[in-house]
CSV table of C-alpha atoms in Angstrom, one decimal:
chain,number,residue,atom,x,y,z
A,145,MET,CA,90.8,-91.9,252.2
A,146,LYS,CA,88.3,-89.9,254.2
A,147,LEU,CA,85.3,-89.0,252.1
A,148,ARG,CA,82.9,-87.2,254.7
A,149,LYS,CA,82.5,-87.6,258.5
A,150,THR,CA,79.4,-86.1,259.9
A,151,TRP,CA,80.2,-87.8,263.4
A,152,LEU,CA,82.9,-85.5,264.3
A,153,THR,CA,82.1,-82.4,266.2
A,154,SER,CA,84.3,-79.7,264.3
A,155,LEU,CA,86.0,-77.0,266.1
A,156,VAL,CA,84.9,-73.6,264.8
A,157,LEU,CA,87.7,-71.8,262.9
A,158,THR,CA,88.4,-68.4,264.7
A,159,VAL,CA,91.4,-67.3,262.8
A,160,GLY,CA,91.4,-65.4,259.5
A,161,VAL,CA,93.9,-65.4,256.7
A,162,GLY,CA,96.9,-63.2,257.1
A,163,LEU,CA,97.9,-63.6,260.7
A,164,LEU,CA,101.1,-61.9,261.6
A,165,VAL,CA,103.5,-63.1,264.1
A,166,SER,CA,106.7,-61.7,265.4
A,167,ALA,CA,108.2,-64.9,266.6
A,168,CYS,CA,108.7,-68.4,265.2
A,169,GLY,CA,107.4,-71.3,267.3
A,170,THR,CA,107.3,-75.1,266.8
A,171,GLY,CA,104.9,-77.9,267.4
A,172,GLY,CA,101.5,-79.1,266.2
A,173,ASN,CA,99.6,-76.0,267.1
A,174,GLN,CA,102.1,-73.3,266.6
A,175,ALA,CA,103.9,-71.8,263.6
A,176,SER,CA,106.6,-74.1,262.2
A,177,SER,CA,110.1,-72.7,261.4
A,178,GLY,CA,110.3,-70.5,258.3
A,179,SER,CA,112.7,-68.2,256.5
A,180,GLY,CA,112.7,-65.3,259.0
A,181,THR,CA,111.2,-61.9,258.4
A,182,SER,CA,110.8,-59.9,255.2
A,183,GLY,CA,112.8,-56.6,254.5
A,184,GLY,CA,111.8,-53.6,256.4
A,185,GLY,CA,111.2,-55.4,259.6
A,186,THR,CA,107.7,-56.7,258.6
A,187,SER,CA,106.9,-60.1,259.8
A,188,GLU,CA,106.3,-62.7,257.1
A,189,LYS,CA,102.9,-64.2,256.5
A,190,VAL,CA,101.9,-67.2,258.4
A,191,TYR,CA,99.7,-69.6,256.4
A,192,VAL,CA,96.7,-71.2,258.1
A,193,VAL,CA,96.7,-74.9,257.9
A,194,GLY,CA,93.4,-76.7,258.3
A,195,THR,CA,93.2,-80.4,259.1
A,196,ASP,CA,90.7,-83.0,260.7
A,197,ALA,CA,92.6,-84.3,263.7
A,198,ALA,CA,90.5,-87.5,264.0
A,199,TYR,CA,92.4,-90.1,261.7
A,200,PRO,CA,95.3,-91.5,263.4
A,201,PRO,CA,98.2,-91.9,262.7
A,202,PHE,CA,97.8,-89.2,260.0
A,203,GLN,CA,96.2,-86.6,262.2
A,204,MET,CA,95.6,-86.8,265.9
A,205,LEU,CA,94.5,-84.6,268.7
A,206,GLU,CA,96.5,-85.0,271.9
A,207,ALA,CA,95.0,-84.4,275.4
A,208,ASP,CA,96.6,-81.0,275.5
A,209,ASN,CA,94.9,-80.1,272.2
A,210,LYS,CA,98.1,-80.3,270.4
A,211,ILE,CA,97.8,-81.6,266.8
A,212,THR,CA,100.2,-84.4,265.9
A,213,GLY,CA,100.6,-87.1,263.3
A,214,HIS,CA,102.2,-88.1,260.0
A,215,ASP,CA,100.6,-85.4,258.0
A,216,ILE,CA,101.4,-82.7,260.5
A,217,ASP,CA,105.1,-83.7,260.5
A,218,VAL,CA,105.2,-83.8,256.6
A,219,LEU,CA,103.8,-80.3,256.2
A,220,ASN,CA,105.9,-78.9,259.1
A,221,ALA,CA,109.0,-80.4,257.2
A,222,ILE,CA,107.8,-79.0,253.9
A,223,ALA,CA,107.3,-75.5,255.6
A,224,GLU,CA,110.9,-75.6,256.9
A,225,ALA,CA,112.3,-76.7,253.6
A,226,GLY,CA,110.2,-74.3,251.4
A,227,GLY,CA,110.9,-71.3,253.8
A,228,PHE,CA,107.4,-70.4,255.0
A,229,LYS,CA,105.6,-70.5,258.2
A,230,VAL,CA,102.3,-72.3,259.2
A,231,GLU,CA,99.7,-72.3,261.9
A,232,TRP,CA,97.7,-75.4,262.7
A,233,LYS,CA,93.9,-75.4,263.0
A,234,ASN,CA,91.7,-78.4,263.9
A,235,THR,CA,89.0,-77.4,261.6
A,236,GLY,CA,87.1,-80.8,261.3
A,237,TRP,CA,86.4,-82.3,257.7
A,238,ASP,CA,83.7,-80.2,256.1
A,239,PRO,CA,84.9,-76.9,257.6
A,240,LEU,CA,88.3,-77.5,256.1
A,241,PHE,CA,86.9,-77.3,252.6
A,242,ASP,CA,84.6,-74.5,253.5
A,243,GLY,CA,87.5,-72.5,255.0
A,244,LEU,CA,89.5,-72.9,251.8
A,245,ASP,CA,86.5,-71.6,249.9
A,246,ARG,CA,86.1,-68.7,252.1
A,247,GLY,CA,89.7,-67.8,252.5
A,248,THR,CA,89.9,-68.5,256.2
A,249,VAL,CA,92.3,-71.5,255.6
A,250,ASP,CA,95.2,-71.3,253.2
A,251,ILE,CA,96.2,-75.0,253.1
A,252,GLY,CA,94.6,-78.1,253.7
A,253,ILE,CA,96.1,-81.5,254.6
A,254,SER,CA,94.1,-84.2,256.0
A,255,SER,CA,94.8,-87.5,254.2
A,256,ILE,CA,93.0,-85.9,251.2
A,257,THR,CA,92.9,-88.1,248.1
A,258,ILE,CA,93.5,-86.4,244.9
A,259,THR,CA,90.5,-86.9,242.6
A,260,GLU,CA,89.5,-85.4,239.4
A,261,ASP,CA,86.3,-84.0,240.9
A,262,ARG,CA,88.2,-82.1,243.6
A,263,LYS,CA,90.7,-80.8,241.1
A,264,LYS,CA,88.0,-78.9,239.4
A,265,LYS,CA,87.7,-76.7,242.6
A,266,TYR,CA,91.1,-77.0,244.3
A,267,ASP,CA,94.7,-77.2,243.5
A,268,PHE,CA,96.8,-80.1,244.7
A,269,SER,CA,100.4,-80.5,245.5
A,270,GLU,CA,102.5,-83.5,244.1
A,271,PRO,CA,101.6,-86.6,246.0
A,272,TYR,CA,103.1,-87.2,249.5
A,273,PHE,CA,101.5,-90.6,250.4
A,274,GLU,CA,100.3,-93.6,248.4
A,275,ALA,CA,97.4,-95.4,249.9
A,276,ASN,CA,95.6,-98.7,249.0
A,277,GLN,CA,93.0,-100.8,250.8
A,278,LEU,CA,93.9,-103.7,252.9
A,279,ILE,CA,91.6,-106.6,254.1
A,280,LEU,CA,92.1,-107.9,257.8
A,281,VAL,CA,91.0,-111.5,258.2
A,282,PRO,CA,91.9,-114.4,260.6
A,283,GLU,CA,95.3,-116.0,260.1
A,284,ASP,CA,93.6,-119.3,259.0
A,285,SER,CA,91.2,-117.7,256.6
A,286,PRO,CA,90.9,-119.0,253.0
A,287,VAL,CA,90.3,-115.4,251.8
A,288,ASN,CA,92.7,-114.2,249.2
A,289,LYS,CA,90.7,-111.2,247.7
A,290,LEU,CA,87.8,-109.1,248.3
A,291,ALA,CA,85.5,-111.1,246.1
A,292,ASP,CA,86.1,-114.1,248.6
A,293,LEU,CA,84.3,-111.9,251.3
A,294,LYS,CA,80.7,-112.1,249.6
A,295,GLY,CA,78.1,-113.2,252.1
A,296,LYS,CA,80.4,-112.4,255.1
A,297,LYS,CA,80.1,-109.5,257.6
A,298,ILE,CA,82.6,-106.8,256.8
A,299,GLY,CA,83.6,-103.9,259.1
A,300,VAL,CA,84.7,-100.6,257.7
A,301,GLN,CA,85.2,-97.0,259.1
A,302,GLY,CA,82.2,-95.0,257.8
A,303,ALA,CA,82.8,-92.3,255.3
A,304,THR,CA,86.0,-93.8,253.9
A,305,THR,CA,87.1,-95.6,250.9
A,306,GLY,CA,86.8,-98.9,252.5
A,307,GLY,CA,83.1,-98.8,252.5
A,308,GLU,CA,83.0,-97.5,249.0
A,309,VAL,CA,85.0,-100.4,247.7
A,310,VAL,CA,82.8,-103.0,249.5
A,311,LYS,CA,79.6,-101.3,248.1
A,312,LYS,CA,81.2,-101.3,244.7
A,313,ALA,CA,81.9,-105.0,244.9
A,314,PHE,CA,78.6,-106.3,246.5
A,315,GLY,CA,76.2,-103.4,245.9
A,316,ASP,CA,75.1,-100.2,247.9
A,317,THR,CA,72.5,-102.3,250.0
A,318,TYR,CA,74.9,-105.1,251.0
A,319,GLN,CA,73.5,-106.5,254.1
A,320,GLY,CA,77.0,-107.7,255.4
A,321,LEU,CA,78.5,-104.2,255.5
A,322,LYS,CA,78.8,-102.7,258.9
A,323,GLU,CA,80.1,-99.1,259.2
A,324,TYR,CA,81.9,-97.8,262.3
A,325,ASP,CA,82.6,-94.3,263.6
A,326,ASP,CA,86.3,-95.2,263.8
A,327,MET,CA,88.8,-97.9,262.8
A,328,PRO,CA,89.5,-99.1,266.4
A,329,SER,CA,85.9,-100.1,266.9
A,330,ALA,CA,85.8,-102.1,263.7
A,331,VAL,CA,89.0,-103.9,264.6
A,332,ASP,CA,87.8,-104.6,268.1
A,333,ASP,CA,84.6,-106.2,266.7
A,334,PHE,CA,86.7,-108.3,264.4
A,335,PHE,CA,88.7,-109.7,267.1
A,336,ASN,CA,85.5,-110.3,269.2
A,337,GLY,CA,84.0,-112.2,266.3
A,338,ARG,CA,81.3,-109.8,265.5
A,339,VAL,CA,82.6,-109.3,261.8
A,340,ASP,CA,84.5,-111.8,259.7
A,341,ALA,CA,86.8,-109.1,258.1
A,342,VAL,CA,87.8,-105.4,258.1
A,343,VAL,CA,88.6,-103.3,255.1
A,344,GLY,CA,90.6,-100.1,255.4
A,345,ASP,CA,93.3,-97.8,254.2
A,346,ASN,CA,96.7,-99.3,254.6
A,347,GLY,CA,98.1,-96.7,256.9
A,348,VAL,CA,95.3,-96.6,259.3
A,349,ILE,CA,94.7,-100.3,259.6
A,350,GLN,CA,98.4,-101.2,259.9
A,351,TYR,CA,98.5,-98.5,262.7
A,352,TYR,CA,95.9,-100.1,264.7
A,353,VAL,CA,96.6,-103.9,264.2
A,354,LYS,CA,100.2,-103.6,265.2
A,355,LYS,CA,99.0,-102.6,268.6
A,356,ILE,CA,97.2,-105.8,268.9
A,357,LYS,CA,99.2,-108.4,271.1
A,358,ASP,CA,98.7,-112.1,270.9
A,359,LYS,CA,96.1,-112.1,268.2
A,360,LYS,CA,96.4,-114.0,264.9
A,361,PHE,CA,95.6,-112.3,261.7
A,362,LYS,CA,96.8,-111.5,258.3
A,363,LEU,CA,96.4,-108.5,256.0
A,364,ILE,CA,95.5,-109.0,252.4
A,365,LYS,CA,96.0,-106.7,249.5
A,366,ASP,CA,93.8,-107.1,246.6
A,367,ASP,CA,95.3,-106.1,243.3
A,368,SER,CA,91.9,-104.9,242.1
A,369,PHE,CA,92.1,-102.1,244.6
A,370,GLU,CA,92.9,-98.7,243.0
A,371,LYS,CA,95.8,-96.8,244.4
A,372,GLU,CA,95.1,-93.4,245.9
A,373,HIS,CA,97.4,-90.5,246.4
A,374,TYR,CA,97.2,-88.1,249.2
A,375,GLY,CA,97.9,-84.4,248.2
A,376,ILE,CA,98.1,-81.0,249.9
A,377,MET,CA,95.2,-78.7,248.9
A,378,VAL,CA,94.8,-75.1,248.3
A,379,LYS,CA,92.2,-72.9,246.8
A,380,LYS,CA,92.3,-73.0,243.1
A,381,GLY,CA,94.7,-70.6,241.5
A,382,ASN,CA,96.7,-70.0,244.7
A,383,THR,CA,99.9,-70.6,242.9
A,384,GLU,CA,102.1,-68.6,245.3
A,385,ILE,CA,101.7,-70.9,248.3
A,386,MET,CA,101.4,-74.0,246.0
A,387,ASN,CA,104.9,-73.4,244.5
A,388,LYS,CA,106.4,-73.1,248.1
A,389,ILE,CA,104.6,-76.3,248.9
A,390,ASN,CA,105.8,-78.2,246.0
A,391,ASP,CA,109.3,-76.8,246.4
A,392,GLY,CA,109.4,-78.0,250.0
A,393,LEU,CA,108.0,-81.4,249.2
A,394,LYS,CA,110.6,-81.9,246.4
A,395,LYS,CA,113.3,-81.1,248.9
A,396,ILE,CA,112.2,-83.5,251.6
A,397,LYS,CA,111.7,-86.2,249.0
A,398,GLU,CA,115.2,-85.8,247.9
A,399,ASN,CA,117.0,-85.4,251.2
A,400,GLY,CA,115.1,-88.5,252.7
A,401,LYS,CA,113.0,-86.6,255.2
A,402,LEU,CA,109.7,-87.8,253.9
A,403,GLN,CA,110.8,-91.4,254.1
A,404,GLU,CA,112.1,-90.8,257.5
A,405,ILE,CA,108.7,-89.5,258.7
A,406,TYR,CA,106.9,-92.5,257.0
A,407,ASN,CA,109.3,-94.9,258.7
A,408,GLN,CA,108.6,-93.3,262.1
A,409,TYR,CA,104.8,-94.0,261.8
A,410,PHE,CA,104.5,-97.3,259.6
A,411,ASN,CA,107.8,-99.2,259.9
A,412,LYS,CA,108.4,-99.2,263.7
A,413,GLU,CA,108.1,-102.7,265.3
């Protein structure tokens, strides 16, 4: 889960709510397939979707500024199944919430954990992804749970749940905690012996370690870690689009498309 990332330079959101298009496109930065146009020849509304495209494999920004990733594929599939169109904007993390508040963003999806605090201000879809923390340690390590890391150097990606669970276990001022701007940096320091372990979201940490060749390691799931659920977020009271989102999500759960997308990003050898 991403909590807050001040290290990312956010793109300025330049498109307001209610953009109208005359044609339907595909791809990360274009409108996804929808249900056509409404009666009288009027083009249907395109919903602006904000994301922070800096959290692979959930959201990524390619060299051509195209937004890709697990969450992008999920919402595009939801929009197609739910019969509505979307346009993607790489807003950054904090501006995503601000955009929903101001009405310049209609939908937010960015590995956003559903929390009681957030639900006071925003409405969430049904969960589309279950997340939990994993511990990366050497293959021969005696570590079996988070508590076994006491006194050791632990790498985490800054502003994520990984850091929060370490602080909860060992205190806010734990000297062994080392925060990084991104997960690759933490994993690289681990394999170079600068930290003894890395704690991070299952989806993100699995994505990076499977890229490592000829390295011996193991991933540990501590049963004390609380499960998190990612949801799609809209401004509180926006029941029209939320109903469409939940309808589309229900359909892709039932027809297997959601699992297919998951397998594409997390089950490939």
